[in-house]
Amino acid sequence: MKMKRLGTLLTAAAIGLSTIGTSSAQDQELGPTLSKIKGSGVITIGHRETSVPFSYIGEEQQPVGYTIDICMQIVDEIKSEIGVDELNIKWVPVTPQTRIPLMANGTLNLECGSTTNNLTRQQQVDYAAITYITGTKLLTKKDSGIATVEDLAGKPIALAQGTTNERVVKEAIEERGIEDVNIVSVRDHAEGFLALQTDRVDAYSTDDILLYGLIEKARDPETYEVVGDFLSYDPYAIMLPQNDSKFRLVVNRRLAELFRTGEIEKIYSKWFEPMGVPMSDLLRANFKINALPK
């Protein structure tokens, strides 16, 4: 009797080890991020609240925008890859200050906003293929007398903390010897634009397309203008967890399909045509370069 019982226990243990081994092998095949998503049935997506037209809170109080639409395509690709029909989406609002730490510490699976891909950030996070190309300019009131960054001498400008724009504008001020510029740090685009609207500052600076988005949503859009030369090159890309090439491949596979089929142009038109912003030749070339074959 004891031998029979021992044999039963050994069989159960062997089955358990076999199941663990199979599960471990599946996890290894999917990689850490896809395994986490499959196990929980939840994908956690970071989004911005005021980055028009990329990622912002729409009329129904849900995240909407150009990057959000692209990310919904990616969610479909992820569902297909892990073999599920549905995934619950956990939306997490992020700011320029929180988006990279939240991705680096594993809170987010995707960050669907308006984030520039640069080499410094790649020390902490990874990126998918480029989905938009822009650069830093200035937003001001038409009667401000500001036409270039040099005109900021003796005036206050709002800059969002933790952005590439903050760094670029500060560098431009220092390199060009522009004196007595008062830097007012703000949390995000909404706070920066409010500071301009209420005359706390004479200018706000971020990527030009975001500035046009702020003007579009203003009560008096004719009051404002975007001025100056580009102060930076800012390629936007969806931010991903570092050290997970299998997850990056799944994301880029759907992006390549959007680029290859021309579906990306429909998504672009939906969000940018109402703003009167045509697709640039540089962005069109980027889509062709990243339309990788299967």
Coordinates of N, CA and C in Angstrom, one line a residue, residues 30-176:
L30 N 7.6 33.6 -25.4 CA 6.9 34.8 -25.5 C 7.8 36.0 -25.0
G31 N 8.6 35.8 -24.1 CA 9.4 36.9 -23.5 C 8.6 37.5 -22.3
P32 N 9.3 38.3 -21.5 CA 8.7 38.7 -20.2 C 7.5 39.6 -20.3
T33 N 7.4 40.5 -21.3 CA 6.2 41.4 -21.4 C 5.0 40.7 -21.8
L34 N 5.1 39.9 -22.9 CA 4.0 39.2 -23.4 C 3.5 38.1 -22.5
S35 N 4.4 37.5 -21.8 CA 4.1 36.5 -20.7 C 3.3 37.2 -19.6
K36 N 3.7 38.3 -19.2 CA 3.0 39.1 -18.1 C 1.6 39.5 -18.6
I37 N 1.5 39.9 -19.8 CA 0.2 40.3 -20.3 C -0.8 39.1 -20.5
K38 N -0.2 38.0 -21.0 CA -1.0 36.8 -21.1 C -1.5 36.3 -19.8
G39 N -0.6 36.3 -18.8 CA -0.9 35.7 -17.5 C -2.0 36.5 -16.8
S40 N -1.9 37.9 -16.9 CA -2.9 38.7 -16.2 C -4.1 39.0 -17.0
G41 N -4.1 38.9 -18.3 CA -5.2 39.3 -19.2 C -5.3 40.8 -19.3
V42 N -4.3 41.5 -18.9 CA -4.4 43.0 -18.8 C -3.1 43.6 -19.5
I43 N -3.3 44.6 -20.3 CA -2.2 45.4 -20.9 C -2.3 46.8 -20.3
T44 N -1.2 47.3 -19.8 CA -1.2 48.6 -19.1 C -0.5 49.6 -20.1
I45 N -1.3 50.6 -20.4 CA -0.9 51.6 -21.4 C -0.8 53.0 -20.8
G46 N 0.3 53.6 -20.9 CA 0.5 55.0 -20.4 C 0.0 55.9 -21.5
H47 N -0.7 57.0 -21.1 CA -1.2 58.0 -22.1 C -1.1 59.4 -21.5
R48 N -1.0 60.3 -22.4 CA -1.0 61.7 -22.0 C -2.4 62.3 -22.0
E49 N -2.6 63.4 -21.2 CA -4.0 63.9 -21.1 C -4.2 65.2 -21.9
T50 N -3.1 65.8 -22.4 CA -3.3 67.1 -23.1 C -2.4 67.2 -24.4
S51 N -1.9 66.1 -24.9 CA -1.0 66.1 -26.0 C -1.8 66.0 -27.3
V52 N -2.6 67.0 -27.6 CA -3.4 67.0 -28.9 C -2.4 67.1 -30.1
P53 N -2.6 66.4 -31.2 CA -3.7 65.4 -31.4 C -3.2 63.9 -31.2
F54 N -2.1 63.8 -30.4 CA -1.5 62.4 -30.2 C -2.2 61.6 -29.2
S55 N -2.4 62.2 -28.0 CA -2.9 61.4 -26.9 C -3.4 62.4 -25.9
Y56 N -4.8 62.4 -25.8 CA -5.4 63.3 -24.8 C -6.8 62.8 -24.5
I57 N -7.4 63.4 -23.5 CA -8.7 63.0 -23.0 C -9.8 63.6 -23.9
G58 N -10.6 62.7 -24.6 CA -11.6 63.2 -25.5 C -12.9 63.5 -24.8
E59 N -13.9 63.8 -25.6 CA -15.2 64.3 -25.1 C -15.9 63.2 -24.2
E60 N -15.6 62.0 -24.4 CA -16.2 60.9 -23.6 C -15.3 60.5 -22.4
Q61 N -14.3 61.4 -22.1 CA -13.4 61.2 -21.0 C -12.6 59.9 -21.1
Q62 N -12.2 59.6 -22.3 CA -11.4 58.4 -22.6 C -10.2 58.9 -23.4
P63 N -9.0 58.2 -23.3 CA -7.9 58.6 -24.2 C -8.2 58.4 -25.7
V64 N -7.9 59.5 -26.4 CA -8.0 59.4 -27.9 C -6.8 60.1 -28.5
G65 N -6.7 59.9 -29.8 CA -5.6 60.6 -30.6 C -4.9 59.7 -31.6
Y66 N -4.0 60.3 -32.3 CA -3.2 59.6 -33.3 C -2.5 58.4 -32.8
T67 N -1.7 58.6 -31.7 CA -0.9 57.6 -31.1 C -1.8 56.5 -30.5
I68 N -2.9 56.9 -29.9 CA -3.8 56.0 -29.3 C -4.4 55.0 -30.4
D69 N -4.8 55.6 -31.5 CA -5.3 54.7 -32.6 C -4.2 53.7 -33.0
I70 N -3.0 54.1 -33.1 CA -1.9 53.2 -33.5 C -1.8 52.1 -32.5
C71 N -1.8 52.5 -31.2 CA -1.7 51.6 -30.1 C -2.8 50.5 -30.1
M72 N -4.0 50.9 -30.5 CA -5.1 50.0 -30.5 C -4.8 48.9 -31.6
Q73 N -4.2 49.3 -32.7 CA -3.7 48.3 -33.7 C -2.7 47.4 -33.1
I74 N -1.8 47.9 -32.3 CA -0.8 47.1 -31.7 C -1.4 46.1 -30.7
V75 N -2.4 46.6 -29.9 CA -3.1 45.7 -29.0 C -3.7 44.5 -29.7
D76 N -4.3 44.7 -30.9 CA -4.8 43.6 -31.7 C -3.7 42.6 -32.1
E77 N -2.6 43.1 -32.4 CA -1.4 42.3 -32.8 C -1.0 41.4 -31.6
I78 N -1.0 42.1 -30.4 CA -0.6 41.4 -29.2 C -1.6 40.2 -28.9
K79 N -2.9 40.5 -29.0 CA -3.9 39.5 -28.8 C -3.7 38.3 -29.7
S80 N -3.4 38.6 -30.9 CA -3.1 37.5 -31.9 C -1.9 36.7 -31.5
E81 N -0.9 37.4 -31.1 CA 0.4 36.7 -30.7 C 0.3 35.8 -29.5
I82 N -0.5 36.2 -28.5 CA -0.6 35.4 -27.3 C -1.8 34.5 -27.3
G83 N -2.6 34.6 -28.4 CA -3.7 33.7 -28.6 C -4.9 33.9 -27.7
V84 N -5.3 35.2 -27.5 CA -6.5 35.5 -26.8 C -7.4 36.4 -27.6
D85 N -8.7 36.4 -27.3 CA -9.7 37.2 -28.0 C -9.8 38.6 -27.4
E86 N -9.6 38.7 -26.1 CA -9.8 39.9 -25.4 C -8.7 40.2 -24.5
L87 N -8.4 41.5 -24.3 CA -7.5 42.0 -23.3 C -8.1 43.2 -22.6
N88 N -8.0 43.2 -21.3 CA -8.5 44.4 -20.6 C -7.4 45.5 -20.7
I89 N -7.7 46.7 -20.9 CA -6.7 47.8 -21.0 C -6.8 48.6 -19.7
K90 N -5.7 48.7 -19.1 CA -5.5 49.6 -17.9 C -4.8 50.9 -18.3
W91 N -5.6 52.0 -18.4 CA -5.1 53.2 -18.8 C -4.4 53.9 -17.6
V92 N -3.2 54.4 -17.8 CA -2.4 55.1 -16.8 C -2.0 56.5 -17.3
P93 N -2.5 57.6 -16.8 CA -2.1 58.9 -17.2 C -0.6 59.1 -16.8
V94 N 0.1 59.7 -17.7 CA 1.6 60.0 -17.5 C 1.9 61.4 -17.8
T95 N 2.9 61.9 -17.3 CA 3.4 63.3 -17.5 C 4.8 63.2 -18.1
P96 N 5.4 64.3 -18.5 CA 6.8 64.2 -18.9 C 7.8 63.7 -17.8
Q97 N 7.4 64.0 -16.6 CA 8.2 63.6 -15.4 C 8.1 62.1 -15.1
T98 N 6.9 61.6 -15.3 CA 6.6 60.2 -14.8 C 6.7 59.1 -15.9
R99 N 6.6 59.4 -17.1 CA 6.5 58.4 -18.2 C 7.7 57.5 -18.3
I100 N 8.9 58.0 -18.2 CA 10.1 57.1 -18.3 C 10.2 56.3 -17.0
P101 N 10.1 56.8 -15.8 CA 10.2 56.0 -14.6 C 9.2 54.9 -14.6
L102 N 7.9 55.2 -15.0 CA 6.9 54.2 -15.0 C 7.1 53.1 -16.0
M103 N 7.8 53.4 -17.1 CA 8.1 52.3 -18.0 C 9.3 51.6 -17.5
A104 N 10.3 52.3 -17.0 CA 11.5 51.6 -16.5 C 11.3 50.7 -15.3
N105 N 10.3 51.0 -14.5 CA 10.1 50.2 -13.3 C 9.0 49.0 -13.6
G106 N 8.6 48.9 -14.8 CA 7.7 47.8 -15.2 C 6.2 48.1 -15.0
T107 N 5.8 49.3 -14.6 CA 4.4 49.6 -14.5 C 3.7 49.6 -15.8
L108 N 4.3 50.1 -16.9 CA 3.7 50.2 -18.2 C 4.2 49.2 -19.1
N109 N 3.3 48.7 -20.0 CA 3.7 47.8 -21.1 C 3.9 48.6 -22.4
L110 N 3.1 49.7 -22.6 CA 3.3 50.6 -23.8 C 3.1 52.0 -23.2
E111 N 3.8 53.0 -23.9 CA 3.5 54.4 -23.6 C 3.1 55.0 -24.9
C112 N 1.8 55.4 -24.9 CA 1.2 55.9 -26.2 C 0.9 57.4 -26.0
G113 N 2.0 58.2 -26.3 CA 1.8 59.6 -26.1 C 2.5 60.4 -27.2
S114 N 3.4 61.3 -26.8 CA 4.1 62.1 -27.8 C 5.6 62.2 -27.3
T115 N 6.2 61.0 -27.2 CA 7.6 60.9 -26.6 C 8.7 60.8 -27.7
T116 N 9.7 61.7 -27.5 CA 10.8 61.6 -28.4 C 11.7 60.5 -28.1
N117 N 12.2 59.8 -29.2 CA 13.2 58.7 -29.0 C 14.5 59.3 -29.1
N118 N 15.3 59.3 -28.1 CA 16.7 59.7 -28.1 C 17.6 58.7 -27.4
L119 N 18.9 58.9 -27.7 CA 19.9 57.9 -27.2 C 20.0 57.9 -25.6
T120 N 19.8 59.1 -25.0 CA 19.9 59.2 -23.6 C 18.8 58.3 -22.9
R121 N 17.6 58.5 -23.4 CA 16.5 57.7 -22.9 C 16.6 56.2 -23.1
Q122 N 17.3 55.9 -24.2 CA 17.4 54.4 -24.5 C 18.3 53.7 -23.4
Q123 N 18.9 54.5 -22.5 CA 19.6 53.8 -21.4 C 18.6 53.2 -20.4
Q124 N 17.4 53.7 -20.5 CA 16.4 53.2 -19.5 C 15.2 52.5 -20.1
V125 N 14.9 52.8 -21.4 CA 13.7 52.3 -22.0 C 14.0 52.0 -23.5
D126 N 13.1 51.3 -24.1 CA 13.2 51.0 -25.6 C 12.1 51.7 -26.3
Y127 N 12.2 51.6 -27.7 CA 11.2 52.3 -28.5 C 10.9 51.4 -29.7
A128 N 9.7 51.6 -30.2 CA 9.2 51.0 -31.5 C 9.7 51.9 -32.6
A129 N 9.3 51.6 -33.8 CA 9.6 52.4 -35.0 C 9.0 53.8 -34.9
I130 N 9.6 54.8 -35.5 CA 9.2 56.2 -35.5 C 7.8 56.3 -36.1
T131 N 6.9 57.1 -35.4 CA 5.6 57.3 -36.0 C 5.3 58.8 -36.3
Y132 N 6.1 59.7 -35.9 CA 5.9 61.1 -36.2 C 7.3 61.8 -36.0
I133 N 7.4 62.9 -36.8 CA 8.7 63.7 -36.7 C 8.3 65.1 -36.6
T134 N 8.9 65.8 -35.6 CA 8.6 67.2 -35.3 C 9.9 67.9 -34.8
G135 N 9.7 69.0 -34.2 CA 10.8 69.7 -33.6 C 10.3 70.9 -32.7
T136 N 11.2 71.4 -31.9 CA 10.9 72.5 -30.9 C 10.7 73.8 -31.6
K137 N 9.6 74.5 -31.3 CA 9.4 75.9 -31.6 C 8.8 76.6 -30.5
L138 N 8.4 77.9 -30.7 CA 7.8 78.8 -29.6 C 6.4 79.1 -29.9
L139 N 5.6 79.1 -28.9 CA 4.2 79.6 -29.0 C 4.1 80.9 -28.2
T140 N 3.5 81.9 -28.8 CA 3.4 83.2 -28.2 C 2.1 83.9 -28.6
K141 N 1.8 85.0 -28.0 CA 0.7 85.8 -28.5 C 1.2 86.7 -29.6
K142 N 0.3 87.0 -30.6 CA 0.7 87.7 -31.8 C 1.3 89.1 -31.5
D143 N 0.9 89.7 -30.4 CA 1.4 91.0 -30.1 C 2.6 91.0 -29.1
S144 N 3.2 89.8 -29.0 CA 4.3 89.7 -28.0 C 5.6 90.3 -28.4
G145 N 5.8 90.5 -29.7 CA 7.1 90.9 -30.2 C 8.1 89.8 -30.3
I146 N 7.7 88.6 -30.1 CA 8.7 87.5 -30.1 C 8.5 86.8 -31.5
A147 N 9.6 86.7 -32.2 CA 9.6 86.0 -33.5 C 10.7 84.9 -33.6
T148 N 11.7 85.0 -32.7 CA 12.8 84.0 -32.7 C 13.2 83.8 -31.2
V149 N 14.0 82.8 -31.0 CA 14.4 82.6 -29.6 C 15.2 83.7 -29.0
E150 N 15.9 84.5 -29.9 CA 16.7 85.6 -29.4 C 15.8 86.7 -28.8
D151 N 14.5 86.7 -29.2 CA 13.6 87.8 -28.7 C 13.1 87.4 -27.3
L152 N 13.6 86.3 -26.7 CA 13.2 86.0 -25.3 C 14.0 86.8 -24.3
A153 N 15.0 87.5 -24.7 CA 15.8 88.3 -23.8 C 15.0 89.2 -22.9
G154 N 15.1 89.0 -21.6 CA 14.4 89.8 -20.6 C 13.0 89.4 -20.4
K155 N 12.6 88.2 -21.0 CA 11.2 87.8 -20.9 C 11.0 86.4 -20.3
P156 N 9.9 86.1 -19.7 CA 9.6 84.7 -19.1 C 9.1 83.7 -20.2
I157 N 9.6 82.5 -20.1 CA 9.1 81.4 -21.0 C 8.8 80.2 -20.1
A158 N 7.7 79.5 -20.4 CA 7.3 78.3 -19.7 C 7.9 77.1 -20.4
L159 N 8.4 76.2 -19.6 CA 9.0 74.9 -20.2 C 8.5 73.7 -19.3
A160 N 8.1 72.7 -20.0 CA 7.6 71.5 -19.2 C 8.8 70.7 -18.7
Q161 N 8.9 70.4 -17.5 CA 10.0 69.7 -16.9 C 10.1 68.3 -17.4
G162 N 11.3 67.8 -17.7 CA 11.6 66.5 -18.1 C 11.4 66.2 -19.6
T163 N 11.3 67.3 -20.4 CA 11.1 67.2 -21.8 C 12.4 67.5 -22.5
T164 N 12.5 67.0 -23.8 CA 13.7 67.4 -24.6 C 13.6 68.8 -25.0
N165 N 12.4 69.4 -25.0 CA 12.2 70.8 -25.4 C 12.9 71.7 -24.3
E166 N 12.7 71.3 -23.0 CA 13.2 72.1 -21.9 C 14.8 72.1 -22.1
R167 N 15.4 71.0 -22.4 CA 16.8 71.0 -22.5 C 17.3 71.8 -23.7
V168 N 16.6 71.6 -24.9 CA 17.0 72.3 -26.1 C 16.9 73.8 -26.0
V169 N 15.8 74.3 -25.4 CA 15.6 75.8 -25.3 C 16.7 76.3 -24.3
K170 N 16.9 75.7 -23.2 CA 18.0 76.1 -22.3 C 19.3 76.1 -23.0
E171 N 19.6 75.1 -23.8 CA 20.9 75.1 -24.5 C 21.0 76.2 -25.5
A172 N 19.9 76.5 -26.2 CA 19.9 77.6 -27.2 C 20.1 78.9 -26.5
I173 N 19.5 79.1 -25.3 CA 19.6 80.4 -24.6 C 21.1 80.6 -24.2
E174 N 21.7 79.5 -23.7 CA 23.1 79.6 -23.2 C 24.1 79.8 -24.4
E175 N 23.9 79.0 -25.5 CA 24.8 79.0 -26.6 C 24.8 80.4 -27.3
R176 N 23.6 81.0 -27.4 CA 23.4 82.2 -28.1 C 23.6 83.5 -27.2

